[in-house]
Coordinates of C-alpha atoms and ligand atoms in Angstrom, one line a residue:
Chain A
X8 CA -19.4 11.2 -28.7
X9 CA -19.8 7.8 -30.3
X10 CA -16.4 8.2 -31.9
X11 CA -14.7 8.5 -28.3
X12 CA -13.5 5.0 -28.0
X13 CA -11.0 5.9 -24.6
X14 CA -11.7 8.8 -22.3
X15 CA -10.0 8.6 -18.8
X16 CA -10.2 11.7 -16.3
X17 CA -8.0 12.2 -13.6
X18 CA -7.0 8.6 -13.7
X19 CA -4.5 8.1 -10.9
X20 CA -2.9 4.9 -9.4
X21 CA -1.0 4.7 -5.7
X22 CA 0.6 2.0 -4.4
X23 CA 1.1 2.7 -0.8
X24 CA 3.0 5.9 -1.0
X25 CA 4.2 5.7 -4.7
X26 CA 2.2 7.1 -7.3
X27 CA 2.6 5.1 -10.4
X28 CA 0.0 7.0 -12.5
X29 CA -1.0 10.3 -11.8
X30 CA -4.1 12.5 -13.2
X31 CA -3.9 10.9 -16.7
X32 CA -6.4 12.3 -19.5
X33 CA -6.5 9.9 -22.0
X34 CA -8.3 10.4 -25.3
X35 CA -8.4 7.8 -28.3
X36 CA -11.1 8.3 -31.0
X37 CA -12.1 5.7 -33.4
X38 CA -9.8 4.7 -36.0
X39 CA -6.7 6.1 -34.3
X40 CA -3.6 4.2 -33.7
X41 CA -2.6 5.6 -30.3
X42 CA 1.1 5.5 -29.5
X43 CA 1.6 5.3 -25.6
X44 CA 5.1 6.3 -25.3
X45 CA 7.2 6.3 -22.0
X46 CA 10.4 5.2 -20.5
X47 CA 10.5 2.0 -18.4
X48 CA 8.5 2.4 -15.3
X49 CA 6.6 5.3 -16.6
X50 CA 3.3 3.9 -15.9
X51 CA 2.2 2.6 -19.3
X52 CA 1.4 -0.9 -18.1
X53 CA -0.3 0.2 -15.0
X54 CA -2.5 2.5 -17.2
X55 CA -3.3 -0.4 -19.4
X56 CA -4.3 -2.9 -16.2
X57 CA -6.7 0.1 -15.3
X58 CA -8.1 0.3 -18.8
X59 CA -8.8 -3.7 -18.7
X60 CA -10.1 -3.8 -15.3
X61 CA -7.3 -5.9 -14.0
X62 CA -6.6 -3.2 -11.3
X63 CA -8.9 -0.7 -9.6
X64 CA -7.9 3.1 -9.9
X65 CA -7.2 5.0 -6.6
X66 CA -9.1 8.2 -8.3
X67 CA -10.4 9.0 -11.6
X68 CA -13.0 7.8 -14.2
X69 CA -12.5 5.4 -17.1
X70 CA -15.1 5.4 -20.2
X71 CA -14.4 3.0 -23.0
X72 CA -17.0 3.2 -26.1
X73 CA -18.9 6.0 -24.0
X74 CA -19.7 3.8 -21.3
X75 CA -18.2 3.7 -17.6
X76 CA -16.0 0.6 -17.1
X77 CA -17.1 0.1 -13.7
X78 CA -20.8 -0.5 -14.4
X79 CA -20.1 -2.2 -17.9
X80 CA -17.0 -4.4 -17.6
X81 CA -18.3 -7.4 -19.2
X82 CA -20.0 -5.6 -22.3
X83 CA -16.9 -3.5 -22.5
X84 CA -14.5 -6.5 -22.5
X85 CA -16.5 -8.1 -25.2
X86 CA -15.3 -5.4 -27.7
X87 CA -11.6 -5.5 -26.6
X88 CA -8.7 -7.6 -27.6
X89 CA -5.5 -7.1 -25.4
X90 CA -1.8 -8.1 -24.7
X91 CA -0.6 -7.0 -21.3
X92 CA 2.9 -7.1 -21.0
X93 CA 4.1 -10.6 -21.5
X94 CA 2.0 -12.7 -23.5
X95 CA -0.3 -15.6 -21.7
X96 CA 0.5 -19.0 -22.5
X97 CA -0.2 -22.5 -21.0
X98 CA 3.0 -24.4 -21.8
X99 CA 1.5 -27.8 -21.7
X100 CA -0.7 -26.9 -24.8
X101 CA -0.1 -26.2 -28.4
X102 CA -0.3 -22.8 -29.9
X103 CA -3.6 -24.0 -31.4
X104 CA -5.1 -25.2 -28.2
X105 CA -4.0 -22.2 -26.6
X106 CA -6.1 -20.0 -29.3
X107 CA -8.8 -22.6 -28.5
X108 CA -9.0 -21.6 -24.9
X109 CA -9.7 -18.2 -25.9
X110 CA -11.9 -19.1 -28.7
X111 CA -14.2 -21.2 -26.4
X112 CA -14.5 -18.6 -23.5
X113 CA -15.6 -15.7 -26.2
X114 CA -17.8 -18.5 -28.3
X115 CA -16.1 -17.5 -31.6
X116 CA -16.4 -19.6 -34.8
X117 CA -13.8 -22.2 -35.2
X118 CA -12.4 -20.8 -38.4
X119 CA -11.2 -17.7 -36.5
X120 CA -8.2 -19.9 -34.8
X121 CA -6.8 -20.7 -38.5
X122 CA -7.3 -17.1 -39.6
X123 CA -5.2 -15.4 -36.7
X124 CA -2.6 -18.1 -37.1
X125 CA -1.9 -17.3 -40.5
X126 CA -2.1 -13.6 -39.7
X127 CA 0.8 -13.8 -37.1
X128 CA 2.3 -16.8 -39.4
X129 CA 2.3 -19.3 -36.7
X130 CA 0.3 -21.9 -38.9
X131 CA 3.4 -24.5 -39.2
X132 CA 4.0 -24.1 -35.4
X133 CA 0.4 -24.2 -34.3
X134 CA 0.7 -28.3 -33.3
X135 CA 3.7 -27.5 -31.0
X136 CA 3.6 -27.3 -27.4
X137 CA 4.3 -23.4 -26.6
X138 CA 6.7 -24.2 -23.8
X139 CA 8.9 -24.8 -26.8
X140 CA 8.1 -21.7 -28.3
X141 CA 10.6 -18.8 -28.5
X142 CA 9.8 -15.4 -26.9
X143 CA 9.1 -13.8 -30.4
X144 CA 6.8 -17.0 -31.1
X145 CA 4.7 -16.4 -27.9
X146 CA 4.5 -12.9 -28.2
X147 CA 3.0 -13.5 -31.9
X148 CA 0.6 -16.1 -30.2
X149 CA -0.3 -13.4 -28.0
X150 CA -1.3 -10.9 -30.5
X151 CA -3.1 -13.6 -32.6
X152 CA -5.3 -14.2 -29.1
X153 CA -5.8 -10.3 -29.0
X154 CA -7.1 -10.5 -32.5
X155 CA -9.2 -13.5 -32.3
X156 CA -12.5 -11.8 -31.4
X157 CA -11.8 -8.8 -34.3
X158 CA -12.1 -6.4 -31.5
X159 CA -13.0 -2.8 -31.9
X160 CA -10.5 -1.6 -29.6
X161 CA -7.0 -3.5 -29.5
X162 CA -4.6 -2.7 -26.6
X163 CA -1.0 -4.1 -27.2
X164 CA 1.6 -3.6 -24.4
X165 CA 4.9 -3.3 -25.8
X166 CA 4.2 -5.9 -28.4
X167 CA 7.4 -5.9 -30.1
X168 CA 9.2 -7.0 -27.2
X169 CA 11.7 -9.9 -27.8
X170 CA 11.2 -9.9 -31.6
X171 CA 13.8 -9.5 -34.3
X172 CA 14.0 -6.7 -36.6
X173 CA 12.0 -8.3 -39.3
X174 CA 9.3 -9.4 -36.7
X175 CA 9.1 -5.9 -35.4
X176 CA 8.6 -4.8 -38.9
X177 CA 6.1 -7.3 -39.2
X178 CA 4.0 -6.5 -36.5
X179 CA 4.1 -2.7 -37.4
X180 CA 3.0 -3.4 -41.0
X181 CA 0.2 -5.3 -39.5
X182 CA -0.8 -2.7 -36.8
X183 CA -0.8 -0.1 -39.4
X184 CA -3.5 -1.9 -41.6
X185 CA -5.8 -2.4 -38.5
X186 CA -7.6 1.0 -38.7
X187 CA -9.0 -0.2 -42.2
X188 CA -11.4 -2.5 -40.5
X189 CA -12.6 0.1 -38.1
X190 CA -10.4 -1.1 -35.5
X191 CA -8.8 1.3 -32.9
X192 CA -5.6 0.5 -31.3
X193 CA -3.4 1.4 -28.4
X194 CA 0.1 0.5 -28.6
X195 CA 2.5 1.2 -25.8
X196 CA 6.2 1.2 -26.4
X197 CA 9.4 2.7 -24.7
X198 CA 10.9 3.4 -28.2
X199 CA 9.9 6.5 -29.8
X200 CA 11.2 5.2 -33.4
X201 CA 8.5 2.3 -33.0
X202 CA 5.5 4.6 -32.4
X203 CA 6.7 7.2 -34.9
X204 CA 6.3 4.4 -37.6
X205 CA 2.8 3.4 -37.1
X206 CA 1.0 5.9 -34.7
X207 CA -1.5 8.6 -35.7
X208 CA -1.6 9.9 -32.3
X209 CA 1.0 10.0 -29.4
X210 CA 0.6 10.3 -25.7
X211 CA 3.9 10.4 -23.7
X212 CA 3.9 9.4 -20.2
X213 CA 6.5 10.2 -17.7
X214 CA 6.9 9.4 -14.2
X215 CA 3.2 8.5 -13.9
X216 CA 2.2 11.8 -15.7
X217 CA 1.0 12.6 -19.4
X218 CA 3.5 15.1 -20.7
X219 CA 2.2 15.2 -24.2
X220 CA -0.9 14.1 -26.0
X221 CA -1.3 15.2 -29.6
X222 CA -1.2 14.2 -33.2
X223 CA 2.1 12.9 -34.5
X224 CA 2.2 15.6 -36.8
X225 CA 2.3 18.1 -33.7
X226 CA 5.2 16.2 -32.1
X227 CA 6.8 16.5 -35.5
X228 CA 6.4 20.0 -35.6
X229 CA 8.6 20.2 -32.8
X230 CA 11.0 18.6 -35.1
X231 CA 11.5 22.0 -36.6
X232 CA 15.0 23.1 -36.8
X233 CA 16.3 25.8 -34.4
X234 CA 19.0 28.6 -34.8
X235 CA 21.7 28.8 -32.3
X236 CA 23.8 31.8 -31.9
X237 CA 27.3 31.9 -30.4
X238 CA 27.6 35.3 -29.0
X239 CA 30.7 36.8 -26.6
X240 CA 28.2 37.9 -23.9
X241 CA 24.9 35.8 -23.6
X242 CA 23.4 38.0 -20.9
X243 CA 23.8 41.4 -22.8
X244 CA 22.8 39.8 -25.7
X245 CA 19.5 39.0 -24.5
X246 CA 18.9 42.2 -22.9
X247 CA 19.4 43.8 -26.2
X248 CA 17.3 41.6 -28.1
X249 CA 14.6 42.1 -25.5
X250 CA 14.6 45.9 -26.3
X251 CA 13.9 45.2 -29.8
X252 CA 10.9 42.8 -28.9
X253 CA 12.7 39.5 -29.9
X254 CA 12.5 37.1 -27.0
X255 CA 15.1 34.2 -26.8
X256 CA 15.6 31.1 -25.0
X257 CA 19.0 30.8 -23.8
X258 CA 21.4 28.7 -22.1
X259 CA 24.8 29.5 -20.5
X260 CA 26.7 29.8 -23.9
X261 CA 24.1 30.2 -26.7
X262 CA 21.0 31.8 -27.7
X263 CA 18.4 29.7 -29.4
X264 CA 15.8 30.9 -31.8
X265 CA 12.8 28.8 -33.1
X266 CA 13.2 30.6 -36.5
X267 CA 16.0 29.8 -39.0
X268 CA 14.6 31.8 -42.1
X269 CA 17.6 33.9 -43.6
X270 CA 16.3 37.2 -43.2
X271 CA 15.6 36.6 -39.4
X272 CA 19.0 35.3 -39.3
X273 CA 20.7 38.4 -40.5
X274 CA 18.7 40.5 -38.7
X275 CA 19.9 38.9 -35.5
X276 CA 23.3 39.1 -36.6
X277 CA 23.4 42.7 -37.5
X278 CA 21.6 43.9 -34.3
X279 CA 24.1 42.1 -32.2
X280 CA 27.1 43.0 -34.2
X281 CA 26.0 46.8 -34.1
X282 CA 25.7 46.5 -30.5
X283 CA 29.3 45.7 -30.3
X284 CA 29.0 42.0 -29.4
X285 CA 31.0 39.5 -31.4
X286 CA 29.0 36.8 -33.0
X287 CA 31.1 33.6 -33.6
X288 CA 28.7 31.1 -34.5
X289 CA 25.3 31.1 -36.3
X290 CA 24.0 27.6 -36.8
X291 CA 20.8 25.8 -37.8
X292 CA 20.3 22.7 -35.5
X293 CA 18.1 20.0 -36.7
X294 CA 16.7 17.8 -33.9
X295 CA 15.6 14.4 -34.3
X296 CA 12.2 13.1 -32.6
X297 CA 14.7 11.4 -30.2
X298 CA 16.0 14.7 -29.1
X299 CA 12.4 15.9 -28.6
X300 CA 11.3 12.8 -26.6
X301 CA 14.5 13.4 -24.4
X302 CA 13.6 17.0 -24.2
X303 CA 9.9 16.3 -23.1
X304 CA 11.1 13.5 -20.4
X305 CA 14.1 15.5 -19.2
X306 CA 12.8 18.1 -16.1
X307 CA 14.4 21.2 -17.8
X308 CA 13.5 21.2 -21.5
X309 CA 14.2 24.7 -22.1
X310 CA 12.2 25.9 -25.2
Chain B
X8 CA -21.2 -20.1 -20.3
X9 CA -20.2 -22.3 -17.5
X10 CA -20.0 -25.1 -20.0
X11 CA -17.3 -23.3 -21.9
X12 CA -15.7 -22.6 -18.8
X13 CA -15.3 -26.3 -17.7
X14 CA -14.5 -27.5 -21.2
X15 CA -11.6 -24.9 -21.0
X16 CA -10.5 -26.0 -17.5
X17 CA -10.3 -29.5 -18.7
X18 CA -8.3 -28.8 -21.9
X19 CA -5.7 -26.9 -19.7
X20 CA -5.2 -30.4 -17.9
X21 CA -4.1 -31.9 -21.0
X22 CA -0.9 -33.8 -20.9
X23 CA -0.7 -33.4 -17.1
X24 CA 0.4 -35.9 -14.9
X25 CA -2.8 -36.0 -12.8
X26 CA -3.6 -39.5 -13.0
X27 CA -0.5 -40.5 -11.1
X28 CA -2.1 -38.9 -8.1
X29 CA -5.3 -40.2 -8.9
X30 CA -3.9 -43.8 -8.2
X31 CA -1.1 -43.1 -5.9
X32 CA -3.6 -41.5 -3.2
X33 CA -6.4 -43.8 -3.0
X34 CA -4.0 -46.9 -3.5
X35 CA -2.1 -45.7 -0.7
X36 CA -5.0 -45.0 1.4
X37 CA -6.6 -48.5 1.0
X38 CA -3.1 -50.3 1.4
X39 CA -2.5 -48.9 4.4
X40 CA -6.2 -49.7 5.6
X41 CA -6.0 -53.1 5.0
X42 CA -2.6 -53.6 6.2
X43 CA -3.7 -52.0 9.7
X44 CA -7.0 -53.8 9.5
X45 CA -5.5 -57.3 9.1
X46 CA -2.7 -56.8 11.5
X47 CA -5.1 -55.9 14.6
X48 CA -8.0 -58.0 13.1
X49 CA -9.1 -59.2 16.6
X50 CA -9.1 -55.8 18.0
X51 CA -11.6 -54.3 15.5
X52 CA -13.7 -57.4 15.0
X53 CA -16.3 -57.8 17.6
X54 CA -18.8 -60.7 17.2
X55 CA -21.4 -59.4 14.8
X56 CA -19.3 -56.9 13.0
X57 CA -19.2 -56.9 9.2
X58 CA -15.6 -57.3 7.9
X59 CA -16.0 -54.7 5.2
X60 CA -17.4 -52.0 7.4
X61 CA -14.8 -52.5 9.8
X62 CA -11.8 -52.1 7.2
X63 CA -13.7 -49.2 5.6
X64 CA -13.4 -47.6 9.0
X65 CA -9.6 -47.9 8.3
X66 CA -9.8 -46.7 4.9
X67 CA -11.6 -43.5 6.0
X68 CA -9.3 -43.0 8.8
X69 CA -6.4 -42.8 6.4
X70 CA -8.0 -41.3 3.7
X71 CA -10.2 -38.8 5.5
X72 CA -7.6 -36.8 7.9
X73 CA -4.4 -37.3 5.7
X74 CA -4.5 -38.4 2.2
X75 CA -7.7 -36.8 0.8
X76 CA -7.2 -33.1 2.3
X77 CA -3.5 -33.0 1.0
X78 CA -5.0 -34.2 -2.3
X79 CA -7.2 -31.3 -2.4
X80 CA -4.5 -29.2 -1.5
X81 CA -2.4 -30.4 -4.4
X82 CA -5.4 -30.3 -6.9
X83 CA -6.5 -26.6 -6.0
X84 CA -2.8 -25.4 -6.4
X85 CA -2.3 -27.6 -9.3
X86 CA -5.0 -26.0 -11.5
X87 CA -4.2 -22.6 -10.3
X88 CA -0.1 -22.9 -11.0
X89 CA -0.5 -22.8 -14.8
X90 CA -2.5 -19.5 -14.4
X91 CA 0.4 -17.9 -12.2
X92 CA 3.3 -19.4 -14.4
X93 CA 1.8 -18.4 -17.9
X94 CA 0.1 -15.2 -17.1
X95 CA -3.0 -16.9 -17.3
X96 CA -5.1 -14.9 -14.6
X97 CA -4.7 -11.6 -16.6
X98 CA -6.1 -13.1 -19.7
X99 CA -9.0 -14.8 -18.0
X100 CA -10.0 -11.6 -16.2
X101 CA -9.6 -9.4 -19.5
X102 CA -12.3 -11.7 -21.3
X103 CA -15.7 -11.1 -21.0
X104 CA -16.5 -13.7 -18.0
X105 CA -17.7 -13.0 -14.6
X106 CA -14.9 -13.3 -12.0
X107 CA -17.7 -15.7 -10.3
X108 CA -17.8 -17.9 -13.2
X109 CA -13.9 -18.3 -13.3
X110 CA -14.1 -19.4 -9.7
X111 CA -16.9 -21.7 -10.0
X112 CA -15.1 -23.3 -13.1
X113 CA -12.0 -24.0 -11.0
X114 CA -14.0 -25.1 -7.9
X115 CA -16.1 -27.5 -9.9
X116 CA -13.0 -29.0 -11.5
X117 CA -11.7 -29.8 -8.2
X118 CA -14.9 -31.4 -7.2
X119 CA -14.6 -33.3 -10.3
X120 CA -11.0 -34.4 -9.5
X121 CA -12.0 -35.4 -5.8
X122 CA -14.9 -37.6 -7.5
X123 CA -12.4 -39.4 -9.6
X124 CA -10.4 -39.8 -6.4
X125 CA -13.2 -41.2 -4.8
X126 CA -14.4 -43.4 -7.4
X127 CA -10.7 -45.0 -7.6
X128 CA -11.0 -45.5 -3.9
X129 CA -14.1 -47.4 -4.1
X130 CA -12.7 -49.5 -6.8
X131 CA -9.3 -50.2 -5.2
X132 CA -11.1 -51.0 -1.7
X133 CA -13.3 -53.5 -3.5
X134 CA -10.6 -55.2 -5.4
X135 CA -8.0 -55.3 -2.9
X136 CA -10.8 -56.5 -0.6
X137 CA -11.6 -59.5 -2.6
X138 CA -7.9 -60.1 -3.1
X139 CA -7.2 -60.2 0.7
X140 CA -10.3 -62.4 1.3
X141 CA -12.5 -59.7 3.0
X142 CA -15.7 -61.8 3.9
X143 CA -19.5 -60.8 4.5
X144 CA -22.2 -59.0 2.9
X145 CA -20.8 -56.3 0.8
X146 CA -22.7 -52.8 1.9
X147 CA -22.7 -51.4 -1.4
X148 CA -25.2 -48.4 -0.7
X149 CA -23.4 -47.7 2.6
X150 CA -20.2 -47.3 1.0
X151 CA -21.2 -45.3 -2.1
X152 CA -23.0 -43.0 0.5
X153 CA -19.7 -42.7 2.3
X154 CA -18.2 -41.6 -0.8
X155 CA -20.9 -38.7 -1.7
X156 CA -20.5 -37.7 1.9
X157 CA -16.8 -37.5 1.6
X158 CA -17.0 -35.4 -1.6
X159 CA -19.5 -33.3 0.1
X160 CA -17.4 -32.8 3.1
X161 CA -14.6 -31.7 1.0
X162 CA -16.5 -28.7 -0.6
X163 CA -15.5 -26.0 2.3
X164 CA -11.9 -27.0 2.2
X165 CA -12.1 -27.1 -1.7
X166 CA -12.9 -23.3 -1.5
X167 CA -10.3 -22.4 0.9
X168 CA -7.4 -24.0 -0.8
X169 CA -8.7 -22.2 -4.1
X170 CA -8.5 -18.9 -2.2
X171 CA -4.9 -19.7 -0.9
X172 CA -3.9 -21.1 -4.4
X173 CA -5.0 -18.1 -6.2
X174 CA -3.5 -15.6 -3.8
X175 CA -0.2 -17.3 -3.4
X176 CA 2.1 -17.3 -6.8
X177 CA 4.0 -20.3 -5.7
X178 CA 3.2 -24.1 -5.8
X179 CA 5.0 -24.4 -2.4
X180 CA 2.6 -22.0 -0.2
X181 CA -1.0 -23.6 -0.7
X182 CA 0.8 -27.2 -0.4
X183 CA 2.7 -26.1 3.0
X184 CA -0.9 -24.6 4.3
X185 CA -2.2 -28.0 3.4
X186 CA -0.1 -30.1 5.0
X187 CA 0.5 -28.1 8.3
X188 CA -3.3 -27.8 8.7
X189 CA -3.9 -31.5 7.9
X190 CA -1.5 -33.0 10.6
X191 CA -3.5 -32.0 13.6
X192 CA -6.7 -32.9 11.7
X193 CA -7.3 -36.4 13.6
X194 CA -6.7 -34.5 16.9
X195 CA -9.2 -31.7 16.0
X196 CA -11.8 -34.4 15.4
X197 CA -12.4 -35.3 18.9
X198 CA -12.9 -31.5 19.7
X199 CA -15.9 -29.6 19.0
X200 CA -14.0 -27.2 16.7
X201 CA -13.8 -30.5 14.4
X202 CA -17.1 -30.0 12.9
X203 CA -16.0 -26.7 11.3
X204 CA -12.3 -27.4 10.6
X205 CA -12.2 -28.0 6.9
X206 CA -9.5 -30.4 7.2
X207 CA -11.6 -32.7 9.3
X208 CA -14.9 -32.5 7.9
X209 CA -14.3 -35.2 5.3
X210 CA -12.9 -37.7 7.7
X211 CA -15.9 -37.2 9.8
X212 CA -18.2 -37.5 6.9
X213 CA -16.9 -40.7 5.7
X214 CA -16.6 -42.5 9.0
X215 CA -19.4 -45.2 10.1
X216 CA -21.5 -43.3 12.8
X217 CA -20.5 -45.8 15.5
X218 CA -16.9 -44.9 15.0
X219 CA -17.6 -41.4 15.0
X220 CA -17.6 -38.8 17.6
X221 CA -20.4 -36.8 16.2
X222 CA -23.4 -36.4 18.2
X223 CA -25.8 -34.9 15.9
X224 CA -25.6 -35.3 12.2
X225 CA -28.1 -32.5 11.5
X226 CA -25.6 -30.2 13.2
X227 CA -22.8 -31.3 11.7
X228 CA -24.2 -30.9 7.9
X229 CA -25.5 -27.6 8.9
X230 CA -22.3 -26.5 10.3
X231 CA -20.7 -28.0 7.1
X232 CA -23.0 -25.9 4.7
X233 CA -22.6 -22.8 6.8
X234 CA -18.8 -22.8 6.7
X235 CA -19.2 -23.6 2.9
X236 CA -21.4 -20.6 2.2
X237 CA -19.1 -18.4 4.2
X238 CA -15.9 -19.4 2.4
X239 CA -17.5 -19.1 -0.9
X240 CA -19.0 -15.7 -0.1
X241 CA -15.5 -14.6 1.0
X242 CA -13.6 -16.1 -2.0
X243 CA -16.0 -14.7 -4.6
X244 CA -15.9 -11.4 -3.1
X245 CA -12.0 -11.2 -2.7
X246 CA -11.5 -12.2 -6.1
X247 CA -13.5 -9.3 -7.6
X248 CA -11.6 -6.8 -5.8
X249 CA -8.2 -8.6 -6.6
X250 CA -5.5 -6.7 -8.2
X251 CA -4.0 -8.7 -10.7
X252 CA -0.4 -7.7 -11.7
Ligands
ADP416 N1 2.2 -3.8 -8.1 C1 2.6 -2.8 -7.7 N2 3.2 -2.5 -6.5 C2 4.2 -1.4 -6.5 N3 4.6 -0.7 -7.2 C3 4.2 -1.0 -8.6 C4 3.0 -2.0 -8.9 N4 3.3 -2.4 -10.2 C5 3.9 -1.1 -10.8 N5 4.5 -0.5 -10.0 C6 5.2 0.9 -10.0 O1 4.7 1.5 -10.8 C7 5.5 2.2 -11.7 C8 5.1 1.9 -13.2 O2 5.3 0.9 -13.6 P1 4.6 0.3 -15.0 O3 3.2 0.8 -15.2 O4 4.8 -1.2 -14.8 O5 5.6 1.2 -16.0 P2 5.9 0.7 -17.7 O6 5.0 -0.1 -18.1 O7 5.7 2.2 -18.2 O8 7.3 0.4 -17.7 C9 6.8 1.6 -11.6 O9 7.7 2.4 -10.7 C10 6.6 0.3 -10.9 O10 7.7 0.2 -9.8
MG417 MG1 5.3 -2.0 -19.0

């Protein structure tokens, strides 16, 4: 129980008629890097805002570190570092002064400012006004701010927005190393490739609903190749196979099977040919994670 | 906790052009006051009147219902602007700080700004008065008293302008509210509503008793404190229910 860092039950947020988040049951355990994945407008930021107490849920419960957020807001926030949507900055202050703002409000030791500055490699730019910072530098300042208190839970909402490829790589490596110090991380993104390279757990949200939540291995399981069979009469072929106890997913033109071992392939082939159908294609189709993601987020994922 | 909040609020004002407002506001008030006083000297001065006090009446008349309420509006909008522009609210409210501490921090900072304004008003009033050759015994304590009362009478207005500035994302809205409601302040002053109208309260508190429409100061200060408490209660309550996006 102590290891449940984030638990939400039936978390829902409605704006007037529009439901942004619906019935979300989020689970994050200690030491996990939880990739919160979903296309733009899926409800990631809305969910994160609720987890941080910035907005009130319409319905549902939030527990962080085993305690209800509603009753323990301050003691919970004490243990969280966060970056929500765009990074916060006071343009008339330097990078260092911006960190100083949060350091004072959290009563942290002074040397933490230097430490996080060097973690995000802003030491040299620390004395410059943040209104002169590039988007990427502001983003890194935001991450530094989130890390300042060595939080138990780090929440980063699309942290690689505006970063160049090398910056993205840097942040990714940084995040991957965090659980070693006992930190748990919730990181959102609309790019599967990004989550894939750092997350241990994945939650996929689409139109406000969680449509997948499991380990990244489970997601990769869906990565297994499929067998695609082209046959003269798909409907008849289906019926014949049904009679032999072999079920198949099928679209208009092709039959699909989730097994590809040679014995299985030749069995299918011989059944169909012996029944007088002509088999014109037997193909092993490899699917990328992107395909799986698209399949999950498109309404009619057929398999 | 509040110490850190105040330190941070002051840090955020670094490199701002606030000092310009501190100087322009009171200076304008004092210059207008002396110009009017000296131009209509015979009208204002009855036998036995103290020149300083009569001149102050004019200062209170220009500062109280015009310059001071608009300055309060600008100050409140100013310290909320940086939060709106740079996404400061969401950072503040995801730190382990009470909503009330955030609000009180801003409130105290504006009080500080008003205090600086009043201090400069006092300095300008004295210096320019001597330069213009104002005579008579200088009523130090009476004038300092008006400064303190003026600051106190700004409290409801400060809270009200803060509530508006926190809600409105642009600088223009609180400023427009400030100007629109300040304009009738001097008219409202002579009606019973004046004692609870936040844009008029500073003027009433800063004017010498014989120049003011107030009959009972006990009632005035009760109403002042009452309106302050109501506004503060509302401000704190609405902040804790605020959806921050
Ligand atoms: N304050 C708001 N009022 C109305 N609708 C909102 C508000 N905030 C977000 N939404 C809507 O909620 C949905 C989810 O938005 P968001 O959580 O920002 O998505 P994501 O972060 O996944 O891109 C969107 O359709 C968005 O338009
Ligand atoms: Mg978002």
